[in-house]
XYZ file of C-alpha atoms in Angstrom:
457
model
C 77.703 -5.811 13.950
C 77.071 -2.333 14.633
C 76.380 -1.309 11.204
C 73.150 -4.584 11.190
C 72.026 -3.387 14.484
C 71.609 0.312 12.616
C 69.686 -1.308 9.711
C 67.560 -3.262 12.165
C 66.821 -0.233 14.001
C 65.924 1.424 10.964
C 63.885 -0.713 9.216
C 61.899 -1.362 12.526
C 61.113 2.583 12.518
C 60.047 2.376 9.166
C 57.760 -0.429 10.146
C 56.046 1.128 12.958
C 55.385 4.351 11.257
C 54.144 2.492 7.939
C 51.798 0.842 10.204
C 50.390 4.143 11.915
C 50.296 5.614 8.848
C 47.337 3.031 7.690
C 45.498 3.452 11.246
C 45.564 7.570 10.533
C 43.927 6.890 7.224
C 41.416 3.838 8.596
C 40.299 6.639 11.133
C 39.426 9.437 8.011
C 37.291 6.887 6.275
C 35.207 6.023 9.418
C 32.611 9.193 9.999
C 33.473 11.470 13.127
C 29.952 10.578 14.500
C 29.783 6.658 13.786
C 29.118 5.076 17.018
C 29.325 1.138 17.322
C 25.584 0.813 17.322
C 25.536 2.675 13.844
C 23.628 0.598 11.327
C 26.048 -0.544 8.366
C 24.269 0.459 4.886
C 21.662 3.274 6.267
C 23.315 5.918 3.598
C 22.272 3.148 0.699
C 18.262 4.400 1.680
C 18.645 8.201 1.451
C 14.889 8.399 1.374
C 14.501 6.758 4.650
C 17.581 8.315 6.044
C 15.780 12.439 5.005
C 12.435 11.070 6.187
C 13.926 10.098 9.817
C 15.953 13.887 9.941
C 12.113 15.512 8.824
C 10.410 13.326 11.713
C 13.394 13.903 13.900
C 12.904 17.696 13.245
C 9.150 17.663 13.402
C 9.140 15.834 16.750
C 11.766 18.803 18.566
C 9.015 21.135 17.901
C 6.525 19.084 20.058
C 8.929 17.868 22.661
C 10.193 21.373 23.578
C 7.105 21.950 24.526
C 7.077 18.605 26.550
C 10.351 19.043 28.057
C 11.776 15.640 27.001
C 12.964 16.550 23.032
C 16.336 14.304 23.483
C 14.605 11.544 24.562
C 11.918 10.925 22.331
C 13.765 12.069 19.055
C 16.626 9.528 20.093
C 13.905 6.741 20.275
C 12.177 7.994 17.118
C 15.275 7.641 15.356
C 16.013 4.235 16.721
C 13.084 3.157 15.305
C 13.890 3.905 11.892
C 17.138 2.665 12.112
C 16.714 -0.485 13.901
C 14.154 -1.775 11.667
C 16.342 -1.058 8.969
C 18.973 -3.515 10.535
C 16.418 -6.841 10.175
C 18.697 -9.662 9.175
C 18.461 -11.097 5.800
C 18.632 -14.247 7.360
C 15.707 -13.702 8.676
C 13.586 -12.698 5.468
C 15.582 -15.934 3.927
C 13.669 -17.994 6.569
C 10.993 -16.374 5.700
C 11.085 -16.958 2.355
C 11.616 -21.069 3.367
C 8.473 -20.942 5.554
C 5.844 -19.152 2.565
C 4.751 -19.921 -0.721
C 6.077 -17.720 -3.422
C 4.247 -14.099 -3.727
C 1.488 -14.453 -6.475
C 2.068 -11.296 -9.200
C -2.040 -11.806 -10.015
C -3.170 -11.233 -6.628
C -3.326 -7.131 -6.014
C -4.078 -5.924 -3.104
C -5.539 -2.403 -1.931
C -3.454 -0.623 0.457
C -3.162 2.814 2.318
C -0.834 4.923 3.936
C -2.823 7.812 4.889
C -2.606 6.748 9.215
C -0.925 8.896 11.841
C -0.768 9.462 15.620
C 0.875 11.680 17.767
C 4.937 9.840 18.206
C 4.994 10.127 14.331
C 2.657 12.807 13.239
C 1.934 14.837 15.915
C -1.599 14.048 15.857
C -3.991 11.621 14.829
C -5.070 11.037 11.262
C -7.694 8.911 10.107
C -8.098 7.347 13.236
C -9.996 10.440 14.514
C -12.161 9.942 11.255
C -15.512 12.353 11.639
C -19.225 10.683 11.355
C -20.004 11.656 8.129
C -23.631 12.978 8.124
C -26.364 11.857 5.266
C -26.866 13.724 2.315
C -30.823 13.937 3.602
C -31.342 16.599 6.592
C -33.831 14.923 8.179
C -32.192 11.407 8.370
C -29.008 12.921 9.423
C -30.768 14.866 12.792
C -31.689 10.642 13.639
C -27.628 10.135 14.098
C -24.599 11.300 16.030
C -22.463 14.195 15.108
C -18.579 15.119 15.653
C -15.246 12.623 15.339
C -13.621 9.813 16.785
C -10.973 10.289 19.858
C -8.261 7.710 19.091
C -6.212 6.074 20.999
C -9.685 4.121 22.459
C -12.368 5.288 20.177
C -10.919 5.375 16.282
C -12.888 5.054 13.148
C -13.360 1.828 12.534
C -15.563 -1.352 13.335
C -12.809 -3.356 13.885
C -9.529 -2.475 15.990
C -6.014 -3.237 14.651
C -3.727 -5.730 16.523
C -0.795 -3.051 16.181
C -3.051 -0.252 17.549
C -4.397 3.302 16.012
C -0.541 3.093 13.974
C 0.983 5.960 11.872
C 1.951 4.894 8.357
C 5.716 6.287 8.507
C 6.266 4.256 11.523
C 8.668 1.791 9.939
C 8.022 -1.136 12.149
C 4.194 -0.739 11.344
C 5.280 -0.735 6.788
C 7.738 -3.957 7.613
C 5.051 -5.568 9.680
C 2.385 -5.118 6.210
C 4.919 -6.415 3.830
C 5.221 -9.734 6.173
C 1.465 -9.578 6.505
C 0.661 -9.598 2.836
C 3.471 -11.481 2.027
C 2.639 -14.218 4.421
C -0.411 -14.040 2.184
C 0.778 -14.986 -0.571
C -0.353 -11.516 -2.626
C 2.122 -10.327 -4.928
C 1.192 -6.917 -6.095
C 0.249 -3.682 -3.626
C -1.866 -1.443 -5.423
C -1.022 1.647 -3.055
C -3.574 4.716 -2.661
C -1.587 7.430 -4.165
C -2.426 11.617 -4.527
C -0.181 13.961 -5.903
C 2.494 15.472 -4.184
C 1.159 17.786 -1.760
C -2.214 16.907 -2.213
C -4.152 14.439 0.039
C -8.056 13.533 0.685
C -9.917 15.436 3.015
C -9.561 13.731 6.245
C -5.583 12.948 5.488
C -2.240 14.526 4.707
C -0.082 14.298 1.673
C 2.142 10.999 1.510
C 3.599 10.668 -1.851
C 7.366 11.349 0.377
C 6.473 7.626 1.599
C 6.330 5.892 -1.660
C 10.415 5.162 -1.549
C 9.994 3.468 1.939
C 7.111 1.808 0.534
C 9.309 0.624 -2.493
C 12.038 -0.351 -0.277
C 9.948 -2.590 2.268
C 8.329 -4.104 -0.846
C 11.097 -5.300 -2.639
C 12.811 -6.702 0.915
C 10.058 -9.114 0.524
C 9.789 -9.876 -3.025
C 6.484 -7.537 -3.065
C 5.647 -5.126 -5.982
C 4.036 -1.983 -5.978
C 1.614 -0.458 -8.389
C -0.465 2.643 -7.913
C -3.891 3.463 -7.047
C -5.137 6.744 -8.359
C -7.401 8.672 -6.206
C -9.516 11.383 -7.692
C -7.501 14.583 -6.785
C -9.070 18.413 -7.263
C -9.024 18.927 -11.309
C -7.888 15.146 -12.655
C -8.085 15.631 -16.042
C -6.204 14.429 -19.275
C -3.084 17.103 -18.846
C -2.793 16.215 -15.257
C -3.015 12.464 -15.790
C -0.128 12.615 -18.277
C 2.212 14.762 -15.556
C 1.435 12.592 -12.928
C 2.045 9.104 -14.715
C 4.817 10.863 -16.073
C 6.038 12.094 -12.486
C 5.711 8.405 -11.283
C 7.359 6.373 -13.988
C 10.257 8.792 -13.370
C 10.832 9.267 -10.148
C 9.874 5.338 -9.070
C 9.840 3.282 -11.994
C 13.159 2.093 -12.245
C 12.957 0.749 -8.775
C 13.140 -2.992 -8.469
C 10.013 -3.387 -6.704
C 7.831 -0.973 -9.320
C 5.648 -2.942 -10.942
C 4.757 -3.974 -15.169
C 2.524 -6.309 -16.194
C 3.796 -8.318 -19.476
C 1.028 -8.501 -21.505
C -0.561 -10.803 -24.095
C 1.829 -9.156 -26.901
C 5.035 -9.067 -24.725
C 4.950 -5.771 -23.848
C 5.792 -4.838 -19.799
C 3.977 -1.753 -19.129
C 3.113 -0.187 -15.874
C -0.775 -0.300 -14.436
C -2.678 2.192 -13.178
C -5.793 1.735 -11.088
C -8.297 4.692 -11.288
C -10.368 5.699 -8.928
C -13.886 7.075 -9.633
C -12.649 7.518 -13.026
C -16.718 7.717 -14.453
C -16.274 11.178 -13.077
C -14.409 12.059 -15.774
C -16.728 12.198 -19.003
C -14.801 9.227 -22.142
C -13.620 12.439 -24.038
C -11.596 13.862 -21.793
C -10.191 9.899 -20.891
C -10.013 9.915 -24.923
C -7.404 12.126 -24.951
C -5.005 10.705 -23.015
C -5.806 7.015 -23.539
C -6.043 7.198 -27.685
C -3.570 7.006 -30.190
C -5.029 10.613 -31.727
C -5.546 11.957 -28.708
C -4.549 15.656 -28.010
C -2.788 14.255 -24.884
C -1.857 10.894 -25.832
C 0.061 8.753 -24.078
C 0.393 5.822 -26.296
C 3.626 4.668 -28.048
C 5.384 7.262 -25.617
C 8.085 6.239 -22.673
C 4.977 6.612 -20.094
C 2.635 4.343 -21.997
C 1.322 2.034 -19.362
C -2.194 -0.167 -18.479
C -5.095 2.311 -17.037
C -7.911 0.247 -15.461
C -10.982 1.973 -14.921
C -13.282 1.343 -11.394
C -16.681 0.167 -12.935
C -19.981 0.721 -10.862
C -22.674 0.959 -13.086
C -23.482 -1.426 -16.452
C -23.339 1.119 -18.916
C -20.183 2.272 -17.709
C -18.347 -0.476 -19.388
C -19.177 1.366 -22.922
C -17.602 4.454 -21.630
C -14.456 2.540 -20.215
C -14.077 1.350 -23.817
C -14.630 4.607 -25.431
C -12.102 6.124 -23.166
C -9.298 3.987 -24.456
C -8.772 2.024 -21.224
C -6.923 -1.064 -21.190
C -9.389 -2.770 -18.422
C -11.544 -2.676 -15.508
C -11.769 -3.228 -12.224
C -15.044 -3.491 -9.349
C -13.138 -2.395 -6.055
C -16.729 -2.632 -3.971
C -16.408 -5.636 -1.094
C -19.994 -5.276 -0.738
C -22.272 -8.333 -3.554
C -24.977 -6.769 -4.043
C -23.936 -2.479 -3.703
C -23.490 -2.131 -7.341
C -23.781 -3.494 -10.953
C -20.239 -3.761 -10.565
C -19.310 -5.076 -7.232
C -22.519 -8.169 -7.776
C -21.179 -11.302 -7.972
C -23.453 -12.549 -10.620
C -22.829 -9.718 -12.979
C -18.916 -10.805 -13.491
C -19.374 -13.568 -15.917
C -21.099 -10.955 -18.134
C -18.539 -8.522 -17.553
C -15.764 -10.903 -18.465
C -17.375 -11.690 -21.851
C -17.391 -7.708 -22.543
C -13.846 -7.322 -21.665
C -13.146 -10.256 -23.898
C -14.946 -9.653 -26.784
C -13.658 -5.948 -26.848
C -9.832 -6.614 -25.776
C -9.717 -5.243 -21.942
C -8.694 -6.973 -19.211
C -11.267 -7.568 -16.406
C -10.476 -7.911 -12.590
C -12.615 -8.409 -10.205
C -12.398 -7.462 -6.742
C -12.656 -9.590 -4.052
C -13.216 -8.274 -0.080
C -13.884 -9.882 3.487
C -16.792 -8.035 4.476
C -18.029 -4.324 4.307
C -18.910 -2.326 7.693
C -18.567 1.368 7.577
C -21.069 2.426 10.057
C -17.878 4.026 12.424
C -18.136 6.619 9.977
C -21.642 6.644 8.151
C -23.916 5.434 11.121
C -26.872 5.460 8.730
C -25.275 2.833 6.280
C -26.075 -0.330 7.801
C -28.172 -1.493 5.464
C -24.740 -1.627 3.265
C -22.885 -4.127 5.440
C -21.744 -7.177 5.163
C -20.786 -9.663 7.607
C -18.351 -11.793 7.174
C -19.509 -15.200 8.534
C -16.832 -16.415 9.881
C -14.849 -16.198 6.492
C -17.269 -17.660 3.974
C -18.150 -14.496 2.813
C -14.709 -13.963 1.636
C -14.348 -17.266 0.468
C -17.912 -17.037 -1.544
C -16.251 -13.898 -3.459
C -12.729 -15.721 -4.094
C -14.859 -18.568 -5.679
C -16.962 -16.445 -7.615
C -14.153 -14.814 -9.261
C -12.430 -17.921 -9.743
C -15.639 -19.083 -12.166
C -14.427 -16.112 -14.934
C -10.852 -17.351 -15.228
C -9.851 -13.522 -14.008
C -6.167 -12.844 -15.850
C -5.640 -10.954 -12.537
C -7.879 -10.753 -9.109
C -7.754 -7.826 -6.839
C -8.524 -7.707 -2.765
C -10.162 -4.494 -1.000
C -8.697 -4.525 0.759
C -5.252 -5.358 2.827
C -6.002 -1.886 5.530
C -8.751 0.104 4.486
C -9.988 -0.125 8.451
C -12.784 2.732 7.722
C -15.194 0.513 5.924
C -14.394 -2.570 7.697
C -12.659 -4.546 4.142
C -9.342 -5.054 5.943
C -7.644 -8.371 6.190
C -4.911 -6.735 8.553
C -4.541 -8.679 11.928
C -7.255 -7.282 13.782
C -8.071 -8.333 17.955
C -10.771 -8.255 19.805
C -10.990 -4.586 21.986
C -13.879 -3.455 24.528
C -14.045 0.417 25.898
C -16.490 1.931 28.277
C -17.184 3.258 24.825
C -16.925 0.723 22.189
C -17.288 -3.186 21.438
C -14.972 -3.389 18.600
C -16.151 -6.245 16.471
C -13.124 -9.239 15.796
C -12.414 -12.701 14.312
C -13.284 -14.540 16.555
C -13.545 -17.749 16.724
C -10.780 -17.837 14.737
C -7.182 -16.076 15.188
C -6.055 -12.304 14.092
C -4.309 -13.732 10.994
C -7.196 -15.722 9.480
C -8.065 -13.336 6.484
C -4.079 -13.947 5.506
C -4.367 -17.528 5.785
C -7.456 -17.739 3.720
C -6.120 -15.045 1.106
C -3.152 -17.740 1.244
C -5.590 -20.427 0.826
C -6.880 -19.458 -2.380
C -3.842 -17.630 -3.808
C -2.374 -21.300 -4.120
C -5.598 -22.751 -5.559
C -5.514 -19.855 -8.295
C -2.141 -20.159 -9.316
C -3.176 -24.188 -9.301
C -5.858 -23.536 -12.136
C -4.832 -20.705 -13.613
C -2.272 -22.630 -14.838
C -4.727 -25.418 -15.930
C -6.496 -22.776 -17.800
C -3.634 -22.142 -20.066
C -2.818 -25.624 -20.968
């Protein structure tokens, strides 16, 4: 009896220290600093995870002088990680309530916004008043910049304020937006690392967040190419070459599958009649000196038409299409309404792909105060719904919206509200609600796909 009451005692001590054993090495998995509210998964987003330490790091510097650093870092990293946490369930749900994203519906979109929690100043929103290239009909206008939070340049005023672009929150509430849209393809303003237009500051570091939003709601991305300092055909090639490999195997990078088979990447390119068709020529031609056909970066470049005759040069170039950006009938050759049936027949008859661009209204006088005679009101919607049906009447293989938030010249169908300031009447939707340009982008998104699909029968 003694010798089983031994055993007992010793296999019970084995027991006990087999079981501690396990809890020592549970402990060294788990990270010394996890905390219960830690978000499971952050470390699968690196991107977002080094983009929250640089705002984290950037937003010391202006605390310390504020006297509150812990404070607002902690909440500026909350941010980033609690938006991170959104359910799938709820994007499921989502997905129950919407029609499926439409992959021909692209959609302008920019990322070039900041304010003080994020940035530590405002960008874009304090937009300057851009005086006319004549003297004497510039001393008939006001001078000097807008002074955001109240006064920002724009017509209209944005139902999630003067936002900054790397807010998180601000990219997750786009994708629903354009999403609940039923768009399918974000053609997003893009410069070169390091480089940005003049009023802005470089945001290529915000094209994995981008991604990563995107694909969350079964969104693509594509890439608008603005007209950096020296484009040319060697810088092209690095650039396209710098995207495809640093973003195109993500899941949300978009490639069109064209008429042969082929998925390739697109391109949209800015004010590409700066560049003279020889110069395009090398890059876009099979002989060219810089050629990017038949290579691993080949991809679809479609050219921003503005004037008729630049539709010979577009083909010269070697590009694979053309699009009219311009919300504005009437601005250019390009952007007219009753010029696209023409158009269509060129691209045709000379194998290019043609896609018009469809826009809410135009209103930049914020900004250029002498420009009125360039605007566009949007009556209520029909003026939108005049440009979706006029591109509907070419059988467009793709259609393209300025724009989803281009806020400066008044083409955004972003939520907007109605705002008044001792200053400023900010102009609205009203009757109607803050989502109506998504509803009506919705609207016609389902009647495309409805006869696009009698077109091919």
């Amino acid at each position: 009896m003694a010798r089983f009451r031994r055993r007992t005692c010793i296999i019970l001590l084995l027991f006990i220290l087999f079981i501690c054993s396990i809890m020592m090495a549970l402990k060294t998995l788990r990270p010394d600093r996890a905390g219960f509210g830690d978000p499971f998964g952050l470390g699968l987003l690196p991107e977002l995870q080094q983009r929250t330490v640089l705002l984290d790091s950037k937003q010391n510097l202006l605390n310390r002088a504020q006297g509150d650093t812990v404070t607002r870092v902690s909440n500026l990293h909350n941010i980033a990680v609690n938006t991170m946490k959104a359910s799938m369930s709820s994007v499921k749900k989502l997905e129950e309530e919407l029609s499926p994203p439409n992959y021909n519906f692209h959609i302008f979109y920019y990322t070039w916004y900041g304010n003080p929690q994020f940035d530590g100043k405002y960008i874009h929103w304090n937009h300057p008043l851009l005086p006319h290239w004549d003297p004497k009909i510039a001393n008939n206008y006001p001078k000097g910049r807008h002074n955001p939070p109240e006064d920002i340049g724009a017509n209209f005023y944005p139902e999630l304020g003067s936002y900054s672009s790397k807010d998180p929150t601000v990219i997750e509430a786009h994708m629903k937006q354009m999403r609940a849209a039923s768009t399918g393809v974000i053609v997003l303003s893009w410069y070169p690392p390091g480089m940005a237009d003049e009023n802005g500051e470089p945001t290529d570091d915000l094209v994995p967040v981008v991604l990563d939003y995107a694909h969350k709601y079964n969104l693509k991305v594509t890439f608008h190419i603005e007209p950096y300092k020296d484009r040319d055909d060697r810088s092209m090639y690095h650039n396209v070459k710098y995207i495809i490999d640093k973003y195109g195997s993500h899941p949300a990078f978009y490639r069109h599958k064209t008429s042969t088979g082929r998925l390739l990447p697109m391109f949209y390119v800015y004010d590409s009649y700066v560049t003279i068709p020889e110069i395009w020529a090398n890059l876009l031609t099979v002989s060219g000196s810089q050629s990017i056909r038949n290579t691993p970066y080949d991809a679809l470049f479609i050219a921003l038409l503005v004037e008729e005759r630049h539709k010979h040069d577009i083909h010269r170039s070697g590009f694979d299409g053309m699009y009219t950006y311009f919300a504005t009938n009437g601005f250019s050759y390009g952007s007219s309404h009753h010029n696209w049936a023409s158009l269509k027949a060129f691209c045709d008859s000379n194998n290019l792909m043609f896609i018009p661009s469809v826009g809410p209204g135009y209103i930049d006088t914020s900004i250029r105060p002498w420009n009125n005679h360039n605007t566009r009101n949007r009556v209520n919607g029909k003026y939108y719904e005049t440009a979706f049906s006029a591109a509907l009447l070419v059988r467009p293989e793709i259609i393209s919206i300025t724009s989803f938030n281009e806020w400066h010249e008044g083409t955004q169908i972003e939520k907007a509200i109605p705002k008044r300031t001792g200053q400023v009447v900010y102009l609205d939707y009203k009757p109607h609600k803050p989502n109506v340009y998504l509803e009506l982008t919705q609207k016609w998104s389902e009647k495309y796909r409805k006869e696009q699909e009698q077109w091919l029968m």
